[in-house]
Short mmCIF file of C-alpha atoms in Angstrom, two decimals:
data_model
loop_
_atom_site.label_atom_id
_atom_site.label_comp_id
_atom_site.label_asym_id
_atom_site.label_seq_id
_atom_site.Cartn_x
_atom_site.Cartn_y
_atom_site.Cartn_z
CA MET E 1 96.14 96.09 129.61
CA ASN E 2 95.14 99.90 128.40
CA LEU E 3 95.08 99.43 124.84
CA ARG E 4 95.66 103.13 122.72
CA THR E 5 94.53 102.87 118.90
CA LEU E 6 95.48 104.57 115.75
CA MET E 7 93.94 104.92 112.52
CA VAL E 8 95.14 106.14 109.62
CA VAL E 9 92.69 108.87 108.01
CA SER E 10 92.52 110.42 105.16
CA ASP E 11 89.34 112.09 104.74
CA PRO E 12 88.27 114.89 107.18
CA ALA E 13 84.88 113.61 108.09
CA ILE E 14 85.83 110.57 108.66
CA SER E 15 88.39 111.80 111.10
CA ALA E 16 86.32 113.67 112.83
CA TYR E 17 84.01 110.65 113.69
CA VAL E 18 86.77 108.04 114.81
CA ALA E 19 88.09 110.47 117.04
CA ALA E 20 84.52 111.10 118.86
CA HIS E 21 84.26 107.16 118.60
CA GLY E 22 87.11 105.77 120.28
CA VAL E 23 90.33 106.50 117.96
CA ASP E 24 93.11 107.98 120.63
CA ARG E 25 95.41 109.36 117.71
CA LEU E 26 94.77 109.96 114.18
CA PHE E 27 97.62 108.62 111.72
CA VAL E 28 97.99 111.10 108.59
CA ASP E 29 100.34 109.58 106.44
CA LEU E 30 102.56 111.67 103.84
CA GLU E 31 105.15 108.84 103.50
CA TRP E 32 105.68 108.19 99.78
CA MET E 33 109.18 107.92 99.14
CA GLY E 34 110.55 104.48 98.37
CA LYS E 35 106.95 102.65 99.21
CA ALA E 36 105.93 101.39 96.36
CA GLU E 37 109.01 99.47 95.53
CA ARG E 38 109.23 98.23 99.14
CA GLN E 39 105.44 96.76 99.10
CA PRO E 40 104.69 96.25 95.15
CA GLY E 41 101.15 94.58 96.32
CA ASP E 42 97.94 96.00 97.97
CA THR E 43 98.91 97.53 100.88
CA TRP E 44 98.53 101.04 102.15
CA LYS E 45 99.78 103.80 100.14
CA SER E 46 99.03 107.40 100.77
CA ARG E 47 97.88 110.02 98.31
CA LEU E 48 97.60 112.47 100.81
CA THR E 49 99.13 116.27 100.22
CA PRO E 50 99.94 118.60 102.99
CA GLU E 51 97.10 120.47 102.52
CA GLY E 52 95.20 117.26 103.70
CA VAL E 53 97.01 117.32 107.06
CA SER E 54 95.30 121.00 107.74
CA ALA E 55 91.99 119.81 106.37
CA ILE E 56 91.75 116.90 108.53
CA ARG E 57 93.08 119.47 111.75
CA ASN E 58 90.33 122.20 111.23
CA ALA E 59 87.85 118.64 110.99
CA ALA E 60 89.11 117.70 114.19
CA PRO E 61 90.79 120.48 115.83
CA GLU E 62 90.67 118.58 119.46
CA ALA E 63 91.84 115.29 118.16
CA GLU E 64 95.72 114.31 118.90
CA MET E 65 97.26 113.99 115.21
CA MET E 66 100.37 112.10 114.31
CA VAL E 67 101.89 112.83 110.88
CA ARG E 68 104.02 110.50 108.92
CA VAL E 69 106.80 112.41 106.98
CA ASN E 70 108.88 110.79 104.50
CA PRO E 71 112.24 108.61 105.66
CA PHE E 72 115.40 110.88 106.86
CA HIS E 73 116.46 113.03 103.68
CA GLU E 74 117.56 116.45 102.50
CA GLY E 75 114.04 117.95 103.02
CA THR E 76 113.02 116.22 106.17
CA HIS E 77 113.60 119.36 107.73
CA THR E 78 111.22 121.49 105.76
CA GLU E 79 108.56 118.50 106.15
CA VAL E 80 108.78 118.52 109.64
CA ASP E 81 108.17 122.50 109.82
CA ASP E 82 105.67 122.29 107.66
CA ALA E 83 103.49 119.24 109.89
CA ILE E 84 103.74 120.88 112.83
CA ALA E 85 102.72 124.52 111.13
CA ARG E 86 99.34 122.59 110.07
CA GLY E 87 99.44 121.36 113.61
CA ALA E 88 100.69 117.99 113.85
CA ASP E 89 100.95 116.90 118.02
CA VAL E 90 103.15 113.87 116.87
CA LEU E 91 105.73 113.68 114.09
CA MET E 92 106.68 109.36 112.74
CA LEU E 93 109.66 108.65 111.23
CA PRO E 94 109.82 105.79 109.13
CA MET E 95 112.23 103.45 107.36
CA PHE E 96 115.81 104.65 109.31
CA ARG E 97 118.32 102.31 110.40
CA ASP E 98 120.01 103.46 113.26
CA ALA E 99 119.59 105.78 116.80
CA GLU E 100 121.66 108.50 115.33
CA THR E 101 119.23 109.06 112.55
CA VAL E 102 116.48 109.11 115.59
CA ALA E 103 118.57 111.72 117.23
CA ARG E 104 119.08 113.88 114.66
CA PHE E 105 114.92 113.78 113.84
CA ARG E 106 114.71 114.21 117.67
CA ASP E 107 117.09 117.41 117.50
CA MET E 108 115.25 118.96 114.46
CA VAL E 109 111.84 118.47 116.01
CA ALA E 110 113.52 120.05 118.89
CA GLY E 111 110.20 119.62 121.47
CA ARG E 112 107.41 121.48 118.78
CA ALA E 113 105.79 117.85 118.82
CA GLY E 114 106.24 114.48 120.04
CA ILE E 115 108.26 111.64 117.95
CA MET E 116 107.38 108.36 117.17
CA PRO E 117 109.87 106.08 115.49
CA LEU E 118 109.08 103.71 113.53
CA VAL E 119 110.82 100.62 113.66
CA GLU E 120 110.81 98.49 110.42
CA THR E 121 114.03 97.31 110.20
CA LYS E 122 116.15 94.93 110.86
CA SER E 123 119.31 97.30 112.03
CA ALA E 124 116.84 99.58 113.72
CA LEU E 125 115.57 96.62 115.60
CA GLY E 126 118.57 95.70 116.74
CA ALA E 127 119.53 99.19 117.71
CA MET E 128 116.52 99.12 119.95
CA PRO E 129 118.42 99.87 123.43
CA GLU E 130 119.96 103.18 121.77
CA ILE E 131 116.82 104.14 120.23
CA ALA E 132 115.42 103.67 123.55
CA ALA E 133 117.89 105.88 126.06
CA LEU E 134 116.77 108.49 123.73
CA ALA E 135 113.33 108.75 124.88
CA PRO E 136 111.22 109.19 122.63
CA GLU E 137 107.76 109.87 123.39
CA SER E 138 106.23 106.88 121.96
CA LEU E 139 107.59 104.16 119.18
CA TYR E 140 106.17 102.26 116.66
CA ILE E 141 107.26 98.43 115.72
CA GLY E 142 105.77 98.31 112.10
CA LEU E 143 105.31 94.73 111.45
CA ASN E 144 104.89 94.94 107.30
CA ASP E 145 107.99 96.33 106.15
CA LEU E 146 109.87 94.73 109.27
CA HIS E 147 108.74 91.26 107.93
CA LEU E 148 109.83 92.21 104.50
CA ASP E 149 113.43 93.75 105.45
CA LEU E 150 113.84 90.27 107.41
CA GLY E 151 112.71 88.08 104.04
CA MET E 152 109.82 86.38 105.94
CA LYS E 153 106.60 85.25 104.26
CA PHE E 154 104.15 86.66 106.68
CA MET E 155 103.95 90.13 108.88
CA PHE E 156 103.20 88.51 112.30
CA GLN E 157 106.53 85.99 112.23
CA PRO E 158 108.80 88.46 114.20
CA LEU E 159 106.22 88.12 116.73
CA ALA E 160 105.74 84.69 117.04
CA ASP E 161 109.59 83.85 116.34
CA GLY E 162 110.15 85.94 119.37
CA MET E 163 112.43 88.34 117.62
CA LEU E 164 110.33 91.06 119.11
CA ASP E 165 110.91 89.80 122.69
CA ASP E 166 114.36 91.62 123.58
CA PRO E 167 113.77 95.00 121.83
CA CYS E 168 110.37 95.38 123.79
CA ALA E 169 112.04 94.30 126.92
CA SER E 170 114.49 97.24 126.24
CA LEU E 171 111.53 99.50 125.58
CA ARG E 172 109.85 98.78 129.28
CA ALA E 173 113.26 99.20 130.90
CA ALA E 174 113.27 102.81 129.69
CA GLY E 175 109.65 103.70 129.96
CA VAL E 176 108.66 104.07 126.47
CA PRO E 177 105.48 103.53 125.61
CA PHE E 178 104.63 101.72 122.54
CA GLY E 179 102.47 99.91 119.94
CA ILE E 180 103.22 96.95 117.57
CA GLY E 181 101.44 96.49 114.05
CA GLY E 182 97.64 96.23 112.88
CA ILE E 183 94.91 94.66 114.42
CA ALA E 184 91.25 93.60 113.12
CA ARG E 185 88.16 93.39 115.11
CA VAL E 186 87.50 90.96 118.06
CA GLY E 187 86.78 87.80 115.96
CA GLN E 188 88.48 88.45 112.75
CA GLY E 189 91.63 88.91 111.44
CA ALA E 190 93.74 85.95 109.39
CA ILE E 191 95.11 85.40 113.02
CA PRO E 192 92.05 86.38 115.10
CA ALA E 193 92.50 89.74 116.66
CA GLU E 194 92.26 88.08 120.27
CA MET E 195 95.17 86.45 119.93
CA VAL E 196 97.07 89.23 118.67
CA LEU E 197 95.97 91.27 122.06
CA ALA E 198 97.40 88.51 123.91
CA GLU E 199 100.75 89.29 122.44
CA HIS E 200 100.40 93.09 123.13
CA ALA E 201 99.59 92.28 126.57
CA ARG E 202 102.63 90.05 126.97
CA LEU E 203 105.14 92.53 125.42
CA GLY E 204 103.72 95.42 127.05
CA SER E 205 102.52 97.36 123.97
CA GLU E 206 100.02 100.14 124.24
CA TRP E 207 99.50 101.18 120.88
CA VAL E 208 97.66 99.31 117.99
CA ILE E 209 96.58 100.24 114.39
CA LEU E 210 93.45 99.67 113.56
CA SER E 211 93.76 97.75 110.15
CA ARG E 212 92.27 98.31 107.14
CA GLY E 213 89.89 95.53 107.52
CA PHE E 214 88.59 96.88 111.19
CA HIS E 215 87.03 99.01 109.11
CA ASP E 216 86.22 97.37 105.62
CA ARG E 217 88.16 100.58 104.07
CA ALA E 218 85.25 103.02 104.87
CA ALA E 219 84.37 105.72 102.31
CA SER E 220 82.23 107.48 104.53
CA VAL E 221 80.85 108.28 108.03
CA SER E 222 77.64 106.73 107.14
CA ASP E 223 79.85 103.37 106.27
CA LEU E 224 81.75 103.42 109.46
CA GLU E 225 77.96 103.97 111.14
CA MET E 226 76.54 100.81 109.33
CA GLN E 227 79.51 98.61 110.80
CA GLY E 228 79.13 99.63 113.90
CA PHE E 229 82.40 101.20 114.44
CA GLY E 230 82.44 102.57 117.76
CA ALA E 231 80.97 99.61 119.28
CA ALA E 232 84.01 97.42 117.57
CA VAL E 233 86.57 99.72 119.16
CA GLN E 234 85.00 99.67 122.09
CA ALA E 235 85.02 95.83 122.43
CA LEU E 236 88.77 95.71 121.27
CA LYS E 237 89.54 97.71 124.25
CA ASP E 238 87.29 95.70 126.47
CA TYR E 239 88.77 92.46 125.50
CA ALA E 240 92.33 94.01 126.11
CA ALA E 241 91.60 95.42 129.66
CA ALA E 242 90.42 91.87 130.61
CA LEU E 243 94.29 90.24 129.73
CA THR E 244 95.94 89.18 132.98
CA GLY E 245 97.74 86.43 134.05
CA ALA E 246 101.25 85.96 132.92
CA ASP E 247 101.18 82.21 132.56
CA ASP E 248 97.82 82.13 130.43
CA LEU E 249 100.07 84.74 128.17
CA ASP E 250 102.43 82.30 127.72
CA ARG E 251 100.37 79.88 126.69
CA ARG E 252 98.32 82.02 124.43
CA HIS E 253 101.97 82.82 122.89
CA ASP E 254 102.55 79.55 122.33
CA GLU E 255 99.09 78.83 120.88
CA PHE E 256 100.22 82.03 118.63
CA THR E 257 103.32 80.64 117.70
CA ARG E 258 101.59 77.57 116.57
CA THR E 259 98.89 79.55 114.29
CA VAL E 260 101.30 81.34 112.53
CA GLY E 261 103.71 78.72 111.49
CA ASP E 262 100.53 76.90 110.51
CA LEU E 263 99.49 79.62 108.12
CA VAL E 264 103.12 80.33 107.07
CA ALA E 265 103.42 76.84 106.69
CA ARG E 266 100.37 77.43 103.73
CA LEU E 267 102.06 80.43 101.69
#
């Protein structure tokens, strides 16, 4: 399994550092519309301005940079044009509910950047075959908003319950690279990162977002250095690369399902 990593960044110096230490795609977040209402707890909420996109691009000119815009609305075209002008290589569209919206977004981008639709609603998950047929450069399944939209208690429940198996099969059949959720360091996490990586391997996922816990909400490059950030990213990729064997992955899925079920029972 050739794992590729994303990391949400807002600080230019940190962006340059992580891009040089194993992060494959910088994730610059401009989404704010409806976020606080959907996720009232302690979840990531961007405070970045469009000017921050330029600052990150200037700090890491060679890095691949993805910008998440707001959900599709009357100002989306302006947001798309501005993000591309500031150097975005990929644009992420959140909180859509059908393939038609993805098609409109793709046409709006018009090949000037890649697109990575973010599937985080029940209806979008159900429309995965139609979305895959649009052949986006990549796609992401966001477990945080998705589990809330499904009325579940814990973000890994859709993965444990098998709800992603058929949608991921549609993506594999269409040849669309995709990613799922966030991940902690090897040996860490409410659900151990090793279990989560086995699910990525089983489903054919190629991308994962490094969680805030992965870098302990580092506020500076020195924080990341003290944490051994680069070595931790490499350990994650090394573990993923060693995952082989369909039978073993099925066994690991059963273990993952039991572990998630036990955690949900305690919530």
